[in-house]
Amino acid sequence: MLDVYLVRINQDLAENDFTRLLRYAAPEKKERILRYHRREDAQRSLVGDILARYAICKRLGVSNAALAIGQNEYGKPLLLKPTGIHFNISHAGEWVACAVADSPVGIDIEPLKPVDYKLAESFCAKEEYLFLQQQPEETRLKHFYHFWTSKESYVKADGRGLSLPLASVTAAANCSYFTAELDNYILSICVLSPA
């Protein structure tokens, strides 16, 4: 089963709301959040953590105090206790997204903003890059972000993150993908099949 949660942050959190939410984060997460130089990055990170905790608690029927969240050796957040489900978080611009699943999951959200398409050479397989070049200008940007977010969601689900070369990641048989457009953003989710 897959649960997806989205929160739109279209204005700064009031200082008292930020402080109140910060109480629910684990001590090491609080430290990381407070080290951000930009307020909007700290807000997105905090809301992502709170959203993940809410989603996990709701799914498992446990309290926030019962959760222990850590990271694997590549930095992917994982649930240490209780066990049995997987989660992932993404944030960009106004959106924070969280996916919770029974097997490894990755999620990525990106705003549809202009890019230099030469960047695609570095993360697309040759066939994907050729496909992208052949697309009409009005749809090329969406295809670019579809490739980017799909690959990003896969490497996050896999757990190795960007240590995996994105150009080597193509549609894998061992996973399910979901991609959607949301208010000028592209959201992609990858759920790996149980072993």
PDB file of N, CA and C in Angstrom, residues 39 48 118 165 178:
ATOM      1  N   ARG A  39      15.936  30.678   5.695  1.00  0.00           N
ATOM      2  CA  ARG A  39      14.726  30.346   6.461  1.00  0.00           C
ATOM      3  C   ARG A  39      13.826  29.367   5.700  1.00  0.00           C
ATOM      4  N   GLY A  48       8.858  18.792   6.211  1.00  0.00           N
ATOM      5  CA  GLY A  48       9.079  17.439   5.696  1.00  0.00           C
ATOM      6  C   GLY A  48       9.194  16.424   6.817  1.00  0.00           C
ATOM      7  N   LYS A 118      20.999  20.902 -22.208  1.00  0.00           N
ATOM      8  CA  LYS A 118      22.284  20.194 -22.263  1.00  0.00           C
ATOM      9  C   LYS A 118      22.523  19.433 -20.956  1.00  0.00           C
ATOM     10  N   PRO A 165      24.844   6.686 -10.737  1.00  0.00           N
ATOM     11  CA  PRO A 165      24.824   7.601 -11.881  1.00  0.00           C
ATOM     12  C   PRO A 165      23.429   7.623 -12.513  1.00  0.00           C
ATOM     13  N   PHE A 178       4.869   6.346 -10.539  1.00  0.00           N
ATOM     14  CA  PHE A 178       3.697   7.202 -10.647  1.00  0.00           C
ATOM     15  C   PHE A 178       4.227   8.610 -10.849  1.00  0.00           C
TER      16      PHE A 178
END
